[in-house]
Tab-separated table of C-alpha atoms and ligand atoms in Angstrom:
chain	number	residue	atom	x	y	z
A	168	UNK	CA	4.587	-14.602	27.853
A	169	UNK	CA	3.965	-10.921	28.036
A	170	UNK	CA	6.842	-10.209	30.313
A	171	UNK	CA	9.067	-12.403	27.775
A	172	UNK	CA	7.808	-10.061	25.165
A	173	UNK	CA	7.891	-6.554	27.142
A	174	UNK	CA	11.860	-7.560	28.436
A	175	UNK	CA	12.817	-8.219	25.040
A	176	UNK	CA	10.955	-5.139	23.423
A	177	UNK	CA	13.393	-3.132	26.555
A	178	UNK	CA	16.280	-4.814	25.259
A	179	UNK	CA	15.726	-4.075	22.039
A	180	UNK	CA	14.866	-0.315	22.354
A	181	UNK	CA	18.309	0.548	24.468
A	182	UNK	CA	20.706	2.474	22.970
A	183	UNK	CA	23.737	1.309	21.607
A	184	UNK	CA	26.299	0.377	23.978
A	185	UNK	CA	28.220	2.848	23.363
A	186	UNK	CA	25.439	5.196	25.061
A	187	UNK	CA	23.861	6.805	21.815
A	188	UNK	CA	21.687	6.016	19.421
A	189	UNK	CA	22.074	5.419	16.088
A	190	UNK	CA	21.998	8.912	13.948
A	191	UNK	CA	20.159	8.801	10.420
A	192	UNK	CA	21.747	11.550	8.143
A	193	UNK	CA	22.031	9.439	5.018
A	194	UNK	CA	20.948	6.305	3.357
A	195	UNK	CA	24.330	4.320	4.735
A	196	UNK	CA	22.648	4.615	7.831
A	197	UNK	CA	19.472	3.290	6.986
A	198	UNK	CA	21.774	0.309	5.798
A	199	UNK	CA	23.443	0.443	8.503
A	200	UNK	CA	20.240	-0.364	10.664
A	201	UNK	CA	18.577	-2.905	8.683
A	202	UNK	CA	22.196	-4.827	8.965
A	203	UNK	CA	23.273	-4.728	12.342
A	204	UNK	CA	24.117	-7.759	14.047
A	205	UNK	CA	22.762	-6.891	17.291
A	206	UNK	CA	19.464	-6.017	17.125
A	207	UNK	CA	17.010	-7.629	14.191
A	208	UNK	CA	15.651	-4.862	12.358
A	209	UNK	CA	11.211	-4.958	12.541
A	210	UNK	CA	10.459	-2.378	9.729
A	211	UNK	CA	6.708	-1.172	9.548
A	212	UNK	CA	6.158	-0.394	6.123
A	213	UNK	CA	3.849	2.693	4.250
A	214	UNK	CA	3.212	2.202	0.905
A	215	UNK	CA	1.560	4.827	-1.428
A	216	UNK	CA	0.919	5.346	-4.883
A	217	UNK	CA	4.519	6.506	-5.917
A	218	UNK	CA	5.662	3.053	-5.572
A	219	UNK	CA	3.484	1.878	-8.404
A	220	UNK	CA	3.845	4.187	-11.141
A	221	UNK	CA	6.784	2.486	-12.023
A	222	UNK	CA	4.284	-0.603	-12.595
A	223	UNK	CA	2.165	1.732	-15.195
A	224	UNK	CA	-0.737	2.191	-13.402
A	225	UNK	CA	-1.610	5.323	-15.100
A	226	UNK	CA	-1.586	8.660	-13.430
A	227	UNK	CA	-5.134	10.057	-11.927
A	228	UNK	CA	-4.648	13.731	-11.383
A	229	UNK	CA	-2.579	15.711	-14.122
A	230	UNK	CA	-4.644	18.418	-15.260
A	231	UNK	CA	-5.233	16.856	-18.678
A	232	UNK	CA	-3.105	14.368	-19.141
A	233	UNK	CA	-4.448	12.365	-15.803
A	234	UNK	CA	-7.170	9.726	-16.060
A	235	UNK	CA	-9.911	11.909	-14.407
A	236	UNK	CA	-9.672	14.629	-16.640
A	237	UNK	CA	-9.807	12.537	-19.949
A	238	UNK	CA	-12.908	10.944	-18.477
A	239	UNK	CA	-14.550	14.391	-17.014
A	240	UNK	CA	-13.417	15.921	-20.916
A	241	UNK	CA	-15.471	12.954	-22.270
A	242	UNK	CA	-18.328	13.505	-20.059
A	243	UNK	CA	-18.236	9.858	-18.619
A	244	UNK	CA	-16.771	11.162	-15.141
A	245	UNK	CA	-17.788	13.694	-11.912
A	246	UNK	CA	-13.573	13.431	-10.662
A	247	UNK	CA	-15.524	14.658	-7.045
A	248	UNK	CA	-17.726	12.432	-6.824
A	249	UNK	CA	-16.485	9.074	-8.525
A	250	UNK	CA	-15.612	7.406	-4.664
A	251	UNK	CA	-18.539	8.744	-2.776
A	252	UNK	CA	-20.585	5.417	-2.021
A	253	UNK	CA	-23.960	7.822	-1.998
A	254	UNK	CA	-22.609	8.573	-5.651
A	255	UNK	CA	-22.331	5.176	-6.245
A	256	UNK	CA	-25.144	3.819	-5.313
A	257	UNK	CA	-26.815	5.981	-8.235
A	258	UNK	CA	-24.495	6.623	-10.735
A	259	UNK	CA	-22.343	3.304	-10.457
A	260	UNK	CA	-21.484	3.987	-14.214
A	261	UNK	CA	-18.627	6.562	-13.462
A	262	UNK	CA	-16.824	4.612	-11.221
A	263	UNK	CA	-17.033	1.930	-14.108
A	264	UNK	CA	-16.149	3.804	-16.238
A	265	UNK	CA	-12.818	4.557	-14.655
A	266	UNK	CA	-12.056	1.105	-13.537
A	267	UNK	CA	-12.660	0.216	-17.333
A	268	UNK	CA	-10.010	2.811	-18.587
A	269	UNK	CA	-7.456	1.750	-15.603
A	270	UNK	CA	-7.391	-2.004	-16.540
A	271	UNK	CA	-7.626	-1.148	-20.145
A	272	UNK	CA	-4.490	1.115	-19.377
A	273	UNK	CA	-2.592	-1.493	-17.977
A	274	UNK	CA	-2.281	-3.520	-20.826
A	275	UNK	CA	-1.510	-6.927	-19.061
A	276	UNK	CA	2.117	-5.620	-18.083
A	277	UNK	CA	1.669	-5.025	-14.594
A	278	UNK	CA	4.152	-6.104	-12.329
A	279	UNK	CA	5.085	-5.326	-8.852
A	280	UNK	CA	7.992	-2.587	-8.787
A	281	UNK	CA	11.327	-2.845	-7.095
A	282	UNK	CA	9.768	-1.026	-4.187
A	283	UNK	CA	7.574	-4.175	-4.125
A	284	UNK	CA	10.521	-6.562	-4.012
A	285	UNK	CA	12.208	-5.030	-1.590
A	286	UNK	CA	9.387	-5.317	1.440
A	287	UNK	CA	9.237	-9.004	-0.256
A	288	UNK	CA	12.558	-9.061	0.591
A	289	UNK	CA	12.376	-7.642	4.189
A	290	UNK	CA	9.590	-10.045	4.889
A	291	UNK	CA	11.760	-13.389	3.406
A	292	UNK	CA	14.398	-11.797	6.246
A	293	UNK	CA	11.790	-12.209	8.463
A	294	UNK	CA	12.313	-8.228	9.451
A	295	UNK	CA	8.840	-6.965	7.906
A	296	UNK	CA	6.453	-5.935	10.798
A	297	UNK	CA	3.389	-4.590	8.630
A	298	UNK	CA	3.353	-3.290	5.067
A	299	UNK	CA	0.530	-0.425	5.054
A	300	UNK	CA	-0.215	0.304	1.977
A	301	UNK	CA	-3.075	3.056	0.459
A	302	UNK	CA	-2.498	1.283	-3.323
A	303	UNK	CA	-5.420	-0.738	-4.390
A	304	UNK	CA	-3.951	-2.292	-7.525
A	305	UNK	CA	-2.824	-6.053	-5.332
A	306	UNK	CA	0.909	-5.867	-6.372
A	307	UNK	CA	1.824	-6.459	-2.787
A	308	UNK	CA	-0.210	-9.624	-2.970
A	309	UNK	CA	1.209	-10.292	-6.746
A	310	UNK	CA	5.323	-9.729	-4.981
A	311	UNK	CA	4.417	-12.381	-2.586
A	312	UNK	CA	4.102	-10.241	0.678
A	313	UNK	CA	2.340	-12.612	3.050
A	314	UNK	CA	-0.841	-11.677	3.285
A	315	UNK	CA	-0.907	-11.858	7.751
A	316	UNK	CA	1.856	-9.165	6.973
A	317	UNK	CA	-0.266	-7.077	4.333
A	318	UNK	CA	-2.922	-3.956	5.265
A	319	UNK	CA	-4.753	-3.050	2.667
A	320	UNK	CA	-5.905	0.201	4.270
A	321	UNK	CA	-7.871	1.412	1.319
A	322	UNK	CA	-9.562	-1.829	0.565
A	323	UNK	CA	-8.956	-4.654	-2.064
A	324	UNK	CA	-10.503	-5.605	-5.625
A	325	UNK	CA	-9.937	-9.127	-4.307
A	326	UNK	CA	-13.264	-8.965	-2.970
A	327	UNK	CA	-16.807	-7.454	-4.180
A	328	UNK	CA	-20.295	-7.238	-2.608
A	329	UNK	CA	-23.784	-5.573	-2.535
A	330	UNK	CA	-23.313	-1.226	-1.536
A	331	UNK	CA	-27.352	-1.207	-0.496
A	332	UNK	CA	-27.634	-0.530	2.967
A	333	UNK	CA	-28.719	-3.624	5.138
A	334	UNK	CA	-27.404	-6.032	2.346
A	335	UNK	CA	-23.951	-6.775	1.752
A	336	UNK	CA	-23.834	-9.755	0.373
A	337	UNK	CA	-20.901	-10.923	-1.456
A	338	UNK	CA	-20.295	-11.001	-4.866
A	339	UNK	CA	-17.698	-12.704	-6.943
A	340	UNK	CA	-14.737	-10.805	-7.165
A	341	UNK	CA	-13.504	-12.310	-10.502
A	342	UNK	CA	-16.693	-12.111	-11.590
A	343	UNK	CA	-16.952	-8.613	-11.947
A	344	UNK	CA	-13.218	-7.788	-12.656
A	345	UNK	CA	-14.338	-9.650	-16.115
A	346	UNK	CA	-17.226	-7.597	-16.555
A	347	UNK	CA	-15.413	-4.342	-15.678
A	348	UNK	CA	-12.827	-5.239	-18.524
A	349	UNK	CA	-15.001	-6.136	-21.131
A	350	UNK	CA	-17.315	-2.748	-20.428
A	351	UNK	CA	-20.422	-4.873	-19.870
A	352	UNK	CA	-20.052	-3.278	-16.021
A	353	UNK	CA	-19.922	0.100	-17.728
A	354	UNK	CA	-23.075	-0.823	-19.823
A	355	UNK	CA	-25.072	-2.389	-16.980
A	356	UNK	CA	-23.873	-2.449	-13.953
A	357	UNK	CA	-24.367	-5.960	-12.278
A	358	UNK	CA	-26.522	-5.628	-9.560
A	359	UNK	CA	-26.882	-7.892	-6.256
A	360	UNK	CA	-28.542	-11.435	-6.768
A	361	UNK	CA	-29.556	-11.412	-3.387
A	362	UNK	CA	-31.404	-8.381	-2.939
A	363	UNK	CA	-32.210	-7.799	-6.549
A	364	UNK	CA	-31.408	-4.076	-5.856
A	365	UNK	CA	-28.304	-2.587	-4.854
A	366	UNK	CA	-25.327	-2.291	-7.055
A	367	UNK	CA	-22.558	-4.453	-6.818
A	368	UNK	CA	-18.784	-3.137	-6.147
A	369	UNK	CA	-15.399	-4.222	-5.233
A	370	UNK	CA	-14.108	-3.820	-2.008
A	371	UNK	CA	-12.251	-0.543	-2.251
A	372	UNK	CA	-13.317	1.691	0.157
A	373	UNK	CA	-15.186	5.005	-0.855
A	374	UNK	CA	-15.840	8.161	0.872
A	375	UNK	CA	-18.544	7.220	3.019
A	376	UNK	CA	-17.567	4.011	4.080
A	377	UNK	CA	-15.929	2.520	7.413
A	378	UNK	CA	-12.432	2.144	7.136
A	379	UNK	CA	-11.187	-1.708	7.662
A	380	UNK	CA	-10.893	-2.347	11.357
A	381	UNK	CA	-8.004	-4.527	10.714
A	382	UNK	CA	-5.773	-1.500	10.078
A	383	UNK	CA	-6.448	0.043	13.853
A	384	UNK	CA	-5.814	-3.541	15.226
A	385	UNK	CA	-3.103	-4.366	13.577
A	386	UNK	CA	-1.521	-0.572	14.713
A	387	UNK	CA	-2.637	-1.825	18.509
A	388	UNK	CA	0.496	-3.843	18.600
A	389	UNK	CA	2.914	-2.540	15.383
A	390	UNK	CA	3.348	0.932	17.098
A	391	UNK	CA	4.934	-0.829	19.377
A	392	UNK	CA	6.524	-3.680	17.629
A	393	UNK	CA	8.546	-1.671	15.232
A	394	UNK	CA	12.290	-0.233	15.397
A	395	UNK	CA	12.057	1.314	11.844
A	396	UNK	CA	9.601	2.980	9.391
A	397	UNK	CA	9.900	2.985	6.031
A	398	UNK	CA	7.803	5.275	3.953
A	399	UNK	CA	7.734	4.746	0.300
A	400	UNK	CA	5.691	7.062	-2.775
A	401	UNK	CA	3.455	9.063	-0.659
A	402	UNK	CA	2.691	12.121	0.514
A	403	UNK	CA	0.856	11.072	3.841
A	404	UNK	CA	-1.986	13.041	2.939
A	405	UNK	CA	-4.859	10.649	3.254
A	406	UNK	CA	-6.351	9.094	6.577
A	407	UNK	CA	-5.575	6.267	7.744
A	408	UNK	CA	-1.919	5.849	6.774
A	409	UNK	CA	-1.240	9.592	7.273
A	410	UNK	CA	-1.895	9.037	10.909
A	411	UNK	CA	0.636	6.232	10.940
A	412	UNK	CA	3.855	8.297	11.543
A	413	UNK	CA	2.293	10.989	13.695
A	414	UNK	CA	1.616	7.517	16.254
A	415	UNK	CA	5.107	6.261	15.873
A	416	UNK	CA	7.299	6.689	19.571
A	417	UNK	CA	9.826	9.059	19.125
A	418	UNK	CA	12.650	6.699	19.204
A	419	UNK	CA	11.801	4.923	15.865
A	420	UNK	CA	13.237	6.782	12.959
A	421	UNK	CA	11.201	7.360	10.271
A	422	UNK	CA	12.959	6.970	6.710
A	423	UNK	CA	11.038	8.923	3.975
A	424	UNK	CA	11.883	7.671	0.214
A	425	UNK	CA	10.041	10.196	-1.668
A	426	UNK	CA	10.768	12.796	-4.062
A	427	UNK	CA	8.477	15.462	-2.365
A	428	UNK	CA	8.063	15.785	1.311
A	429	UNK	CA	6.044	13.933	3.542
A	430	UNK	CA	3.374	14.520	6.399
A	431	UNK	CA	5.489	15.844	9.358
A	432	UNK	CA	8.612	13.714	8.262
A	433	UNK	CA	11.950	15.828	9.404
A	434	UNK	CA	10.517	17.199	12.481
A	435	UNK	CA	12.144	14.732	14.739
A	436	UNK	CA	15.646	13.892	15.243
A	437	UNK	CA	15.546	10.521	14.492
A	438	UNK	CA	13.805	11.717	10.643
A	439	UNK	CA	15.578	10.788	7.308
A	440	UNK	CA	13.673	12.362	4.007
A	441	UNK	CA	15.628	10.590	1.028
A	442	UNK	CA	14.732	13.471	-1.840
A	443	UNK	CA	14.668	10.841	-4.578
A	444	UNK	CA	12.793	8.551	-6.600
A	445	UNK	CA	11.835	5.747	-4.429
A	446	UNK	CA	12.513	3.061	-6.802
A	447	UNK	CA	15.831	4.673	-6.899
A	448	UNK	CA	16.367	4.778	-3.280
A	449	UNK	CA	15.466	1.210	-2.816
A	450	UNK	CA	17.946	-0.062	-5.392
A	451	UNK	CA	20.635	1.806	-3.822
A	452	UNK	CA	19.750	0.581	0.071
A	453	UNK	CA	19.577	-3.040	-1.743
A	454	UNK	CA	23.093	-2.447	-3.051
A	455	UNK	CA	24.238	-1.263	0.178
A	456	UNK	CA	22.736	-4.125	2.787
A	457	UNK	CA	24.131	-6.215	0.152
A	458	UNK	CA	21.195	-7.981	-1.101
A	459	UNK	CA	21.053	-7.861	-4.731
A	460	UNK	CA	21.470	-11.594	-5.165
A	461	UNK	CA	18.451	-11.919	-3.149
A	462	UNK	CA	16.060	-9.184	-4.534
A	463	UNK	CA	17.212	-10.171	-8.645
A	464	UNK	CA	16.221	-13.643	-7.055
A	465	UNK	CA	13.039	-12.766	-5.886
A	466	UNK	CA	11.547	-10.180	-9.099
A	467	UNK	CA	12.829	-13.048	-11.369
A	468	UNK	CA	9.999	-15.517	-10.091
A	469	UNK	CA	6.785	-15.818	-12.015
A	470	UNK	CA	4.648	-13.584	-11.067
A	471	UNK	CA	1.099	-13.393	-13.089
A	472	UNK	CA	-1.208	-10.591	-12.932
A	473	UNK	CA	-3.911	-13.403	-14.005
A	474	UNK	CA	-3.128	-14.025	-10.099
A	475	UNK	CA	-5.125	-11.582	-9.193
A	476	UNK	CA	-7.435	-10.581	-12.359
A	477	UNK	CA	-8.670	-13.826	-14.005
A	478	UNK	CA	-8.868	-11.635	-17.725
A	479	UNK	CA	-7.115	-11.287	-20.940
A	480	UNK	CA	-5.562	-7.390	-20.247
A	481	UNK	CA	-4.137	-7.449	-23.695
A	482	UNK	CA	-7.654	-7.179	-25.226
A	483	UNK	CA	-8.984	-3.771	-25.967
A	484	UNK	CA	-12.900	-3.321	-25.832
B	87	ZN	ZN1	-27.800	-6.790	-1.985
């Protein structure tokens, strides 16, 4: 089986037959590559937080606009400090606190982005690899994206559990998304029913705590897998996913839709850096691979945020 695999992966990393590879000066090309006949496209996706402002999740770090600074102003907040999981375990509150103001925030309007739709889209094509994505907020989940095709490499509110050391246990997820909304986690912060002691907390990860192991394992074989990276709304500035490109063989391009740069992105031949919005980007590539039926298909479907978060978002506490 793995000679089946390792001939075709050959195959499928030649050049074309006209002896050179494929050049990436402009978004055409990118197109170009995701539509060519003779070779399926396998795009390895890297999400970051630029893909979902569209969706309104508010903005964290403006100086005083930004959700940390109206909290710090307020005194409910240590910006710092509010993902250390030492922090945590004492001052659970400020973490709560921002959760609270980031749900409130949302309003019950939060939908995946076009960016969203358009991995959807690659994976319905059956070209999606991976989507890595450093966003916590589940609209990759809410647009559909399989989940065997999702890595959540910052961690996931779809789970909670117990932060004290030896414990663990689970908690339910839902659970406590309800009490974050309502304040009551901001109040009192529910503690573990099994150990009667540690403080309960979704499954984001904080400073201080093991990355998921499923994003080095899945990397084992993607590296490898993929003839195409797509990097969407970040600035590759946070481990793990900011490793991601620097892993990459040289002969996969590596298509940056950003409006800043990226990591090392443009330092190789095969580099693209599209200096635009990336919802902007996407909806041109969609034009140009031709699949706007398809992706106006796809964000048309029901898609509830009660999905994922079980609450009322319209209500304000
Ligand atoms: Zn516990």
């Amino acid at each position: 089986m793995w000679v089946a695999n390792f001939w075709q992966w050959v195959c499928q990393s030649a050049p074309r037959a006209d002896g050179r590879r494929q050049s990436f000066t402009q978004l055409e090309d990118v197109a170009t590559a995701l539509t060519r006949r003779d070779r399926t496209p396998r795009v390895l996706v890297i999400l970051g937080a630029g893909v979902s402002t569209a969706a309104g999740i508010p903005d964290f770090r403006s100086p005083t606009t930004g959700l940390y600074a109206r909290l710090e102003t307020k005194g409910q907040l240590d910006a710092s400090r509010v993902f250390d999981i030492d922090y945590f375990r004492t001052q659970p509150q400020a973490f709560y606190s921002l959760a609270h103001e980031l749900l409130r925030e949302t309003g019950g309007c939060l939908q995946p982005t076009r960016a969203h739709w358009f991995v959807r889209c690659l994976a319905e094509r059956g070209y999606l690899v991976r989507c890595y994505t450093q966003n916590v907020d589940g609209l990759e989940r809410l647009a559909g994206i399989p989940e065997s095709l999702l890595v959540e490499a910052h961690g996931t509110m779809q789970r909670a559990h117990c932060t004290a050391p030896g414990c663990g246990a689970a908690y339910d997820a839902k659970l406590l998304l309800r009490q974050v909304v309502s304040g009551e986690a901001v109040a009192a912060p529910p503690r573990c029913s099994r150990c009667q002691a540690g403080y309960v907390k979704l499954a984001i990860i904080f400073f201080g705590e093991k990355l998921p192991w499923r994003v080095f394992r899945s990397l084992m074989t993607d590296l490898w897998r993929c003839n195409l990276c797509l990097i969407m709304g970040t600035s590759l500035t946070v481990a793990p996913v900011r490793w991601i490109p620097e892993q990459l063989p040289k002969r996969t391009p590596r298509i940056l839709l950003n409006r800043s740069p990226s990591g090392s992105i443009g330092r190789r031949p095969l580099d693209l850096w599209i200096a635009d919005d990336a919802q902007h980007s996407v909806e041109r590539l969609v034009d140009l691979c031709g699949w706007r039926e398809q992706m106006d298909t796809l964000a048309a479907s029901p898609a509830s945020l009660s999905d994922l978060l079980p609450v009322r978002f319209g209500e304000r506490s």
